[in-house]
Coordinates of C-alpha atoms and ligand atoms in Angstrom, one line a residue:
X29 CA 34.6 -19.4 9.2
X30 CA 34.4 -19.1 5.3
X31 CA 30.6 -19.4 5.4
X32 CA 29.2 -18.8 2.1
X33 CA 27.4 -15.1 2.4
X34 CA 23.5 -16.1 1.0
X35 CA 21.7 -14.2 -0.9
X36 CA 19.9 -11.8 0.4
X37 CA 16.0 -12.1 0.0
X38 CA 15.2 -8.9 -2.1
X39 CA 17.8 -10.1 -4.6
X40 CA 15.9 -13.3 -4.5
X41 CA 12.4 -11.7 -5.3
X42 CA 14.5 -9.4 -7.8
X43 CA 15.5 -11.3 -9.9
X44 CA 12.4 -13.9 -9.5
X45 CA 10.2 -10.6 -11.0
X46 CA 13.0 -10.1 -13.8
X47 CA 12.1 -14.0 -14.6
X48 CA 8.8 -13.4 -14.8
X49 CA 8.8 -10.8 -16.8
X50 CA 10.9 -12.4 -19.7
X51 CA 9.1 -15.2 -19.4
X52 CA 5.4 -13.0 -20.0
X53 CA 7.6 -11.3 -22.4
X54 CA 8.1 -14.6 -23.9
X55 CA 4.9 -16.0 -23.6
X56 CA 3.0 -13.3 -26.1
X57 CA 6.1 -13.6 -28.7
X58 CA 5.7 -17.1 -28.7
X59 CA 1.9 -17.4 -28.0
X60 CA 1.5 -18.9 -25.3
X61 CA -0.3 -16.4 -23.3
X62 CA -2.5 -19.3 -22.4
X63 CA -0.3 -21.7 -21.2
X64 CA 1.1 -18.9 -18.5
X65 CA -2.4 -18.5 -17.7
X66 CA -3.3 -21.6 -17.2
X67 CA 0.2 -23.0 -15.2
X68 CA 1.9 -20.2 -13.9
X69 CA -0.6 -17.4 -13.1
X70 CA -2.7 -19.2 -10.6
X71 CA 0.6 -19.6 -8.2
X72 CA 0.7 -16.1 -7.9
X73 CA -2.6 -16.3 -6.9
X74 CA -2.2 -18.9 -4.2
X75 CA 0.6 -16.4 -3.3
X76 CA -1.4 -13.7 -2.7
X77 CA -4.0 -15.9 -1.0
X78 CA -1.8 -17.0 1.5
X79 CA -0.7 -13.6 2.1
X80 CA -4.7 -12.1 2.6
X81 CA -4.8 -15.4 4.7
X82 CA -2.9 -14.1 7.4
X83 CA -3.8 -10.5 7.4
X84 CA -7.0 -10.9 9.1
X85 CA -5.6 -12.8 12.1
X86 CA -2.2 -10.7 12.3
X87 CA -4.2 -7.2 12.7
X88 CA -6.3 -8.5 15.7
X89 CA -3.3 -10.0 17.6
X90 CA -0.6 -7.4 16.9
X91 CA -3.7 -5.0 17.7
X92 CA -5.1 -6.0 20.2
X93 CA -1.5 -7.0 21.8
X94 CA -0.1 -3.4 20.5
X95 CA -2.6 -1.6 22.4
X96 CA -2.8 -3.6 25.4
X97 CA 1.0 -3.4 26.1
X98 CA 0.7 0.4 26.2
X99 CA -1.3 0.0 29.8
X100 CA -2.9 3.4 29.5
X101 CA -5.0 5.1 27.9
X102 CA -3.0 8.2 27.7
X103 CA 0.1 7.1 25.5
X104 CA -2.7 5.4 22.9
X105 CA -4.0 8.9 22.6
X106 CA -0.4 10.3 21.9
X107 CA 0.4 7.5 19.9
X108 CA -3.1 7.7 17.9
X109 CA -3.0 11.2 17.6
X110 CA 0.7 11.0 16.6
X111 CA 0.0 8.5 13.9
X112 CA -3.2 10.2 12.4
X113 CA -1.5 13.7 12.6
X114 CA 1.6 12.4 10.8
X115 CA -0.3 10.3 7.9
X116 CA -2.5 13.4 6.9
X117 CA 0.6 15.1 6.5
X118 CA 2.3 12.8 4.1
X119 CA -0.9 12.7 1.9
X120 CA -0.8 16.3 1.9
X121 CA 2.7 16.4 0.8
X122 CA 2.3 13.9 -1.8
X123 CA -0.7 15.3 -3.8
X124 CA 0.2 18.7 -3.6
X125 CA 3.8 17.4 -5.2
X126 CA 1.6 15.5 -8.0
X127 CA -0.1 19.0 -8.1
X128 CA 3.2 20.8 -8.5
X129 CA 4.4 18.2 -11.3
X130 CA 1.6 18.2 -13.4
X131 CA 0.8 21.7 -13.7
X132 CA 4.6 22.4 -14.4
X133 CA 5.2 19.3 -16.9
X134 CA 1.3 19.7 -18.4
X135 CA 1.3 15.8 -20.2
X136 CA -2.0 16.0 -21.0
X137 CA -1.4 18.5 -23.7
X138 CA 0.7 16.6 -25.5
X139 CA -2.0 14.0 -26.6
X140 CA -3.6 14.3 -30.1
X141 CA -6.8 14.4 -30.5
X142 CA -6.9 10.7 -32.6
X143 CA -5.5 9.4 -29.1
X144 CA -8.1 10.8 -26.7
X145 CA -11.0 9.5 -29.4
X146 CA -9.1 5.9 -29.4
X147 CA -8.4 5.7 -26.0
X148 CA -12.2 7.3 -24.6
X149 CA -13.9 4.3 -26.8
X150 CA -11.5 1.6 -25.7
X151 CA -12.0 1.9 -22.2
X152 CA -15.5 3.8 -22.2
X153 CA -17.1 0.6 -20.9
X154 CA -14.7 0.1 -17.9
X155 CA -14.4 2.9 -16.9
X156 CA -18.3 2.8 -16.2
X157 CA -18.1 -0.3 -14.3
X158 CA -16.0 2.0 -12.0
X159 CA -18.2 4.9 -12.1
X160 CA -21.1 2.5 -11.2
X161 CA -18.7 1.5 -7.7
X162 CA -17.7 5.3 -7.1
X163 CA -21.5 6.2 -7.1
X164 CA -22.5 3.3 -4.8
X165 CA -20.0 4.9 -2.2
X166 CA -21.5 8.5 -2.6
X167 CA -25.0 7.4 -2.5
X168 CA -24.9 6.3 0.8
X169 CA -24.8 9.8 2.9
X170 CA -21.5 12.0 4.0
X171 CA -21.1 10.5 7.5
X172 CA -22.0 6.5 6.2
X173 CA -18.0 6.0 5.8
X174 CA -17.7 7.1 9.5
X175 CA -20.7 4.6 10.4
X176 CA -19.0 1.9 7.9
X177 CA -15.8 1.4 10.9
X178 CA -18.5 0.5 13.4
X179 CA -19.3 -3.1 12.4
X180 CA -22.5 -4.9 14.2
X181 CA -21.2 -8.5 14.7
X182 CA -17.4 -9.1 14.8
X183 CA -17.5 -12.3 12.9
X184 CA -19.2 -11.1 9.8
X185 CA -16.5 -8.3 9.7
X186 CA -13.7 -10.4 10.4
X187 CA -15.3 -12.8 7.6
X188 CA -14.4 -10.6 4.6
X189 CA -10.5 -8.8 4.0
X190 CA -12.5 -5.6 2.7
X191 CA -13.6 -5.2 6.4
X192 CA -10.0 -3.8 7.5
X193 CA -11.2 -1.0 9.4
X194 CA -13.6 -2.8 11.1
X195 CA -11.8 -5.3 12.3
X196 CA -9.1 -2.5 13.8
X197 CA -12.0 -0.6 15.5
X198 CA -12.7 -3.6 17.4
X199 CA -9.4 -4.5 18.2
X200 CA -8.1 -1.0 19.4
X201 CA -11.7 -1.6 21.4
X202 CA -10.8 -4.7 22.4
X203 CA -7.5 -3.6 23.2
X204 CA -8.7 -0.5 25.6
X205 CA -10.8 -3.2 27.8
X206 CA -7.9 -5.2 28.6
X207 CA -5.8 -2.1 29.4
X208 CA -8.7 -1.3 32.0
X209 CA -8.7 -4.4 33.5
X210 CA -6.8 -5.7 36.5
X211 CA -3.6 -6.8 35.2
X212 CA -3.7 -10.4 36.5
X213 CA -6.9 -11.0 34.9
X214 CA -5.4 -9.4 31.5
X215 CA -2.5 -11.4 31.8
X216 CA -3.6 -14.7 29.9
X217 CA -5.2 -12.8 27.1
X218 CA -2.4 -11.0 26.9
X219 CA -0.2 -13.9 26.8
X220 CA -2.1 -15.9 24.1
X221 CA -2.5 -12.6 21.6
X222 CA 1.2 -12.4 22.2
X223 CA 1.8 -16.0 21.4
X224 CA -0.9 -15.9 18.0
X225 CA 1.2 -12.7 17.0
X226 CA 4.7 -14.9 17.2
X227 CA 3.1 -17.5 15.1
X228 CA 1.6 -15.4 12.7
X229 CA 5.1 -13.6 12.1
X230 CA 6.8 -17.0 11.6
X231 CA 4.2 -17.8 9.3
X232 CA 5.4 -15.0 7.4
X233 CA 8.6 -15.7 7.6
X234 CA 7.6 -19.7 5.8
X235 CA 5.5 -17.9 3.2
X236 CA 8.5 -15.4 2.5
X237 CA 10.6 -18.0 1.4
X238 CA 8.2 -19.0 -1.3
X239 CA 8.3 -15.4 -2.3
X240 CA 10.9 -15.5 -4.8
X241 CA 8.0 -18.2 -6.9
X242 CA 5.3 -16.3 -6.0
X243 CA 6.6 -13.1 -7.8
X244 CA 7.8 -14.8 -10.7
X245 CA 4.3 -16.4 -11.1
X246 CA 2.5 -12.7 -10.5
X247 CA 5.1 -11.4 -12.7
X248 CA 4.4 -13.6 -15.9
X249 CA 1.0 -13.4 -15.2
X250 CA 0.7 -9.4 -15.3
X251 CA 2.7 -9.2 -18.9
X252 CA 0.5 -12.0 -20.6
X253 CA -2.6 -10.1 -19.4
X254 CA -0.8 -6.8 -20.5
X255 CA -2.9 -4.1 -23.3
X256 CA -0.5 -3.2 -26.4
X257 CA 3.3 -1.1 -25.8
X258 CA 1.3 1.2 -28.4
X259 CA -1.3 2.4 -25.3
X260 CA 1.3 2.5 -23.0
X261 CA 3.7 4.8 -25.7
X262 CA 0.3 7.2 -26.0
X263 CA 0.5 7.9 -22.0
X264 CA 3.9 7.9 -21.5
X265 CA 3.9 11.6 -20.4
X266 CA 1.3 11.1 -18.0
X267 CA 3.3 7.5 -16.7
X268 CA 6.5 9.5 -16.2
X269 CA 4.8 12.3 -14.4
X270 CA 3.5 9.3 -12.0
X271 CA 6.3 8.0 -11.5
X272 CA 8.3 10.4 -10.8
X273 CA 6.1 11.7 -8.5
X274 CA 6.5 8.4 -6.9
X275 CA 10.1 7.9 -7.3
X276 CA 10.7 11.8 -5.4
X277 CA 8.1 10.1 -2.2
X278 CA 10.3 7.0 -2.2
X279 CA 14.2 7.8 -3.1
X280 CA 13.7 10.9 -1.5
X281 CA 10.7 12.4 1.1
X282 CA 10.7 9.0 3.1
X283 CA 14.5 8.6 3.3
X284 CA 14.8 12.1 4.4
X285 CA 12.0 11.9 7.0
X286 CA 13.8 9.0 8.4
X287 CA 17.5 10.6 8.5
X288 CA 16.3 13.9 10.5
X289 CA 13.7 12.4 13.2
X290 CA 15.8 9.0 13.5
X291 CA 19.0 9.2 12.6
X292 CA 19.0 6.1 10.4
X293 CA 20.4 6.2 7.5
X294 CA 18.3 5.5 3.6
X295 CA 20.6 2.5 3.3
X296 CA 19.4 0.8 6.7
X297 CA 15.7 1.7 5.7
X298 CA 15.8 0.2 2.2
X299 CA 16.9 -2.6 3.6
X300 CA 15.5 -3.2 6.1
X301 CA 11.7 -2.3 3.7
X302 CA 13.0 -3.5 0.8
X303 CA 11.3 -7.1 0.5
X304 CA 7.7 -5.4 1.6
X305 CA 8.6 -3.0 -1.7
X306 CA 8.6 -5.9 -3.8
X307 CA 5.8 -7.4 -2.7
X308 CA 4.1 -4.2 -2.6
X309 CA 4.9 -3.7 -6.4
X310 CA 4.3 -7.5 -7.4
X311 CA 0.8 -7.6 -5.5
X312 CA -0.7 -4.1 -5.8
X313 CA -2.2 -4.7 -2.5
X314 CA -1.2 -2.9 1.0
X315 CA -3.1 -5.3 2.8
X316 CA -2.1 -8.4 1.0
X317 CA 1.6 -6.8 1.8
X318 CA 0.9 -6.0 5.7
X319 CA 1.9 -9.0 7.1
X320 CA 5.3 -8.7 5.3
X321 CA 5.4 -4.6 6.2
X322 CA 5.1 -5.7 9.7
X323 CA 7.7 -8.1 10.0
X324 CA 10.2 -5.8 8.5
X325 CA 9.4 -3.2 10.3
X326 CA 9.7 -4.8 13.8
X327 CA 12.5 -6.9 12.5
X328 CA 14.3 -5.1 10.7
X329 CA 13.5 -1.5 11.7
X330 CA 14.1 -1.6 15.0
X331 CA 10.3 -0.8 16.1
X332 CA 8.7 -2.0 19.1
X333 CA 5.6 -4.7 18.4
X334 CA 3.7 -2.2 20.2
X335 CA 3.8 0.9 17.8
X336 CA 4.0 -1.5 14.7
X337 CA 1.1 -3.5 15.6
X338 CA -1.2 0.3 16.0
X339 CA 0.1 2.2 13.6
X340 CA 0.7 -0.4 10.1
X341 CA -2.8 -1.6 10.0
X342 CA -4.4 1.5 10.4
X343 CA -1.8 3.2 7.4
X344 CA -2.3 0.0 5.4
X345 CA -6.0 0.9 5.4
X346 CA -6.2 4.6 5.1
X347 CA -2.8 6.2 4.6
X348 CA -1.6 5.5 0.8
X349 CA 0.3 8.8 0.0
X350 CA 0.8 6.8 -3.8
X351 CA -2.6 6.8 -4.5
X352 CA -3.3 10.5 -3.8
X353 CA -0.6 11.5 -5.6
X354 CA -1.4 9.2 -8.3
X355 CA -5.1 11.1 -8.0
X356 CA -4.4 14.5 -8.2
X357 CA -1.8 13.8 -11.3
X358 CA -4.7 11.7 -12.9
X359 CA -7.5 14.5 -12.2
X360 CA -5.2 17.4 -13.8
X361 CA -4.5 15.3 -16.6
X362 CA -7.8 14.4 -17.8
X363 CA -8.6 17.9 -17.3
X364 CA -5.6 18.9 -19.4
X365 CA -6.6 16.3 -22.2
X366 CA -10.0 17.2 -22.1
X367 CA -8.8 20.9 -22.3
X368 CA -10.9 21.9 -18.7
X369 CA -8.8 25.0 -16.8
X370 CA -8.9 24.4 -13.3
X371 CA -8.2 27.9 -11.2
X372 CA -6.6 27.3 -7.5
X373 CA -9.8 27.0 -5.7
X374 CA -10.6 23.6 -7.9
X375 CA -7.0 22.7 -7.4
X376 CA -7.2 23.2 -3.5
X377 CA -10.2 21.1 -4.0
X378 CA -8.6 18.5 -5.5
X379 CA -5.9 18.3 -2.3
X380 CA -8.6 17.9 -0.1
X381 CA -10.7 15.2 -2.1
X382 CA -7.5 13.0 -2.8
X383 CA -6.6 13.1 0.8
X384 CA -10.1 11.8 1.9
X385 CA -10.5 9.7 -1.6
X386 CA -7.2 8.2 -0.6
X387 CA -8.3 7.6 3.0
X388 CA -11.5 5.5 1.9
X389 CA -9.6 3.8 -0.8
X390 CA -9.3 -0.3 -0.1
X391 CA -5.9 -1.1 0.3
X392 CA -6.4 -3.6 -3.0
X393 CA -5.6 -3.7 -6.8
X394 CA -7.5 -0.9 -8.7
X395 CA -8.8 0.6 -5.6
X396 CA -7.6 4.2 -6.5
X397 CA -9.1 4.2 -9.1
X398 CA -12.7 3.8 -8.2
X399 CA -11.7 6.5 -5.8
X400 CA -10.8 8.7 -8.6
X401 CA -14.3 9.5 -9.7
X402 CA -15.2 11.3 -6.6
X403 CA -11.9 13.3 -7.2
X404 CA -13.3 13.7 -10.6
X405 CA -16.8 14.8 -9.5
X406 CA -15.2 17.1 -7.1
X407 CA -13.4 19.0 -9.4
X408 CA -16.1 19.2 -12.0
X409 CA -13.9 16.6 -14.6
X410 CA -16.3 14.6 -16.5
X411 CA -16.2 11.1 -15.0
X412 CA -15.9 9.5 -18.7
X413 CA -12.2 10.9 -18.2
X414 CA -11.6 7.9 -16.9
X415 CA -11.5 6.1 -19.5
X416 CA -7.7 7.8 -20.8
X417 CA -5.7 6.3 -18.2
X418 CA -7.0 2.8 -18.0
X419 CA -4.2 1.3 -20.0
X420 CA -1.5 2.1 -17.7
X421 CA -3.4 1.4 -14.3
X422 CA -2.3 -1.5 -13.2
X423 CA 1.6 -0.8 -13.8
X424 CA 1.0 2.6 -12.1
X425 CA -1.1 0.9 -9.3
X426 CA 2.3 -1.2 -9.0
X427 CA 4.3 1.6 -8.2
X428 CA 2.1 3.8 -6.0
X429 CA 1.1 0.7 -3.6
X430 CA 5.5 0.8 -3.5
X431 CA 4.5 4.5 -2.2
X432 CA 2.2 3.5 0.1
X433 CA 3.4 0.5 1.9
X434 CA 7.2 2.8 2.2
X435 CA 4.9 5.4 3.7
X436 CA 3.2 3.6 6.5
X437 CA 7.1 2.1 7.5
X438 CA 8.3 5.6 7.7
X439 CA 5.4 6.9 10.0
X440 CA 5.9 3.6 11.8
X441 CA 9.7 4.4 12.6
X442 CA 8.9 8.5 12.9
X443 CA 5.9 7.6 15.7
X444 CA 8.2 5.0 17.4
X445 CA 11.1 7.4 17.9
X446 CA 8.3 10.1 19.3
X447 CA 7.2 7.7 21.9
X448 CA 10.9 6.1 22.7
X449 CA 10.3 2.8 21.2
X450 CA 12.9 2.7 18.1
X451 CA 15.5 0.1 18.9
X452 CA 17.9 -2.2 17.5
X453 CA 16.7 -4.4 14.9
X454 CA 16.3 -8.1 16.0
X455 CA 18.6 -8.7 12.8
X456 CA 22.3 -8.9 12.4
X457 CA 22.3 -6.0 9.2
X458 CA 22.3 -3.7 12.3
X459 CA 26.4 -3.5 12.5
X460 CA 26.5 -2.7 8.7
X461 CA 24.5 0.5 9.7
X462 CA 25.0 1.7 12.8
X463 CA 26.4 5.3 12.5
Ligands
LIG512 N1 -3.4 -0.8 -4.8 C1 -3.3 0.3 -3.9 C2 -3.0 -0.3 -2.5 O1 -3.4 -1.4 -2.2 C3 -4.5 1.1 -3.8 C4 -4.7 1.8 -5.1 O2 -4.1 2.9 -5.3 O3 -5.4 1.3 -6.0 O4 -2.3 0.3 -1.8

C-alpha cells in the first residue's frame, strides 16, 4: 500500500560509524579532542555497558534453555562434539592462511631500521604491561586454564563478564540436570528460562535501536584517542597483510562454508549478520556483541534457540578465528622485523600455540594481544617484539573481532543444519532469498 521502505538497520549503524569518524576526524583538526571526550565518548560507553549488561543473563537462559530442550544427553554430545570439532577447524584454517600470507608477502622486511628503533621505544613500556598479563597466565601451571572453567560459587562467577566460561560450565551443568529430571517437574524451570530468554532478546532488540548513537559515539571516540597516520603509514604492510587475511575469512571462507553445507546464499548470511558485524567492529568485543550475534542468528538465520543458545556462547568465548590469524601474522612479522628465521617446525608451532592462545583469549578489546606473548615465547620471538605493532592494535582488533563474531554465526548455521534445526528465519527478508 505505498508504505515507505525504512531503512534498514546496518545502513543505520553505517552511516552512524561514517559520522563518527568525521566527526573524530574533525575533532583533532579543530582541537577539540577533549570536548569529544568529555560529551560524546562516554555514550559509547554506556553503549557497550548496556550491551555487557545483558550478556551475563542471556548465556544462562539461552543455555540452560538450549540444553534443556535437547531432552537427552546423546544429541548434546553430537551437538558439543559437532561444535568443538568444527571451531578447531576454522582456527586451523585461519592461522595457517595468516601463515601462508605472511611468509609469501614478507612485510616485516620492508621496515627500516629507524622505524623498528622509533617504534620499539614508543611502545616498550606497553607492551610490558602486556607481557606482565601474559606471564600471570603462564605462571599458574599447564592444566590451571582447564581448572579456571570450574568456578566454586556460581555467584561470584556470574558477578564478573570475564567469568564467560564459567558461567557456561554451569549452565550446560545446569542444563543436563533438568534434561534428567522428570519432565513435569522440569517443566516450570523450563518455562521461566524460556520466558527470561524472550525478554532478554527484546531487550536487545530496545538497545539495537540505540545502536545507530551508540556507534557514532564509539566511533568519534576511537579517532580522538587515535596515535599519528605517520605510525599507522610505517605498518601499513603488516595492516594489509591483516586484513586481508581477514577480509579472505569473511568475504570468502564463511560465505562459502555456508553455500555448500546450507544452501544459503552469502547475500542471506550478510544480512542476516550484518548488524552483529558492526557492532563487532565498533566494540572490539565478542562478548559485548553476543547478545546481538544471537538475535541475528535465531532471527535472521533461521537457527533453532536450541543450537544458538549452545553453540554462540561457547564460540564467543573460545572460537575467534580473527585473533589467531591476526597471531600467527603478528608472530612472523616481528620475527621478520627483528630478522629471526623460523624453519617449519617453529611455524607448526606457531599453528598450534595461536589455536590454544586464541582459545584462552577473553572475548574483549586487546585481549589477543596479551595472548600474543605466549605465541611469542613459543616460537622463541623476543617478547619486546611487541612493542612494533602496538600502533595499529586497536583498528586491527576492530577487524579480527568482525572475524570472530562471523565465525561463531557460520558454525552456528553449519551445526544447525547437522542436527536438522536450520529453518526459516522469523523475519520477512526470507522471500528476497529463498533459492
Ligand atoms: N577483541 C577480540 C574479541 O573480543 C579479541 C582480541 O583479538 O583481542 O573477539
Amino acid at each position: 500500500m505505498g508504505a515507505k521502505k525504512r531503512l534498514s538497520l546496518h545502513w543505520k549503524i553505517l552511516i552512524g560509524m561514517l559520522l563518527g569518524l568525521m566527526v573524530g576526524v574533525l575533532a583533532v583538526r579543530l582541537d577539540m579532542g577533549r570536548w569529544v571526550q568529555d560529551w560524546i565518548k562516554p555514550f559509547g560507553k554506556i553503549f557497550i555497558n548496556m550491551l555487557k549488561l545483558i550478556a551475563m543473563p542471556l548465556i544462562i537462559a539461552s543455555l540452560i534453555k538450549g540444553v534443556s530442550d535437547l531432552q537427552d544427553i546423546a544429541k548434546l554430545s553430537k551437538m558439543g562434539l559437532r561444535t568443538i570439532v568444527l571451531y578447531i577447524f576454522t582456527t586451523v584454517t585461519a592461522v595457517s592462511l595468516g601463515l601462508v600470507l605472511v611468509n609469501t608477502i614478507r612485510p616485516g622486511t620492508g621496515i627500516s631500521e629507524t622505524t623498528r628503533h622509533n617504534l620499539l621505544s614508543r611502545y616498550a613500556g606497553d607492551a610490558t604491561l602486556r607481557i606482565e598479563a601474559a606471564k600471570k597466565q603462564r605462571a599458574r601451571g599447564p592444566l590451571q586454564p582447564l581448572v579456571d572453567i570450574v568456578p566454586d560459587n556460581f555467584f561470584h562467577a556470574a558477578s564478573s563478564n570475564r567469568n564467560m566460561l564459567q558461567v557456561i560450565f554451569f549452565a550446560v551443568f545446569f542444563g543436563i540436570g533438568l534434561i534428567l529430571i522428570p519432565p513435569e517437574k522440569a517443566q516450570v524451570l523450563k518455562d521461566f528460562f524460556d520466558g527470561l530468554n524472550e525478554v532478554i532478546l527484546k531487550l536487545v532488540d530496545l538497545i539495537m535501536l540505540t545502536a545507530p548513537f551508540g556507534v557514532f559515539a564509539l566511533l568519534a571516540g576511537l579517532v580522538v584517542d587515535a596515535p599519528s597516520v605517520e605510525l599507522f603509514k610505517a605498518l601499513l604492510s603488516y595492516s594489509v597483510v591483516v586484513v586481508l587475511g581477514l577480509a579472505v575469512l569473511v568475504v570468502f571462507f564463511y560465505p562459502t562454508l555456508v553455500r555448500l553445507f546450507t544452501g544459503r546464499s552469502p547475500g542471506f548470511f550478510f544480512k542476516g549478520i550484518g548488524p552483529a558485524q558492526l557492532l563487532a567492529f565498533s566494540t572490539s568485543s565478542s562478548a559485548a556483541t553476543l547478545p546481538v550475534t544471537m538475535e541475528r542468528v535465531e532471527e535472521h538465520l533461521g537457527v533453532d534457540d536450541e543450537v544458538a543458545g549452545f553453540v554462540l556462547p561457547i564460540g564467543a568465548t573460545i572460537n575467534m578465528d580473527g585473533t589467531s590469524l591476526y597471531q600467527a601474522v603478528a608472530a612472523v612479522f616481528i620475527a621478520q622485523v627483528m630478522g629471526i628465521h623460523l624453519g617449519l617446525s617453529e611455524q607448526l608451532g606457531i599453528i598450534a600455540t595461536a589455536t590454544l592462545a586464541s582459545i584462552g583469549s577473553a572475548a574483549v578489546p586487546g585481549a589477543g594481544m596479551v595472548m600474543l606473548v605466549i605465541v611469542l615465547n613459543a616460537a622463541g620471538i623476543p617478547e619486546a617484539g611487541l612493542a612494533l605493532i602496538f600502533a595499529v592494535d586497536r583498528p586491527l582488533d576492530m577487524m579480527r573481532t568482525v572475524a570472530n563474531v562471523t565465525g561463531d554465526a557460520t558454525v552456528s548455521m553449519l551445526v544447525a543444519k547437522s542436527v536438522g534445526k536450520l529453518g526459516r528465519p522469523k523475519v520477512k527478508e526470507w522471500d528476497d532469498f529463498i533459492e
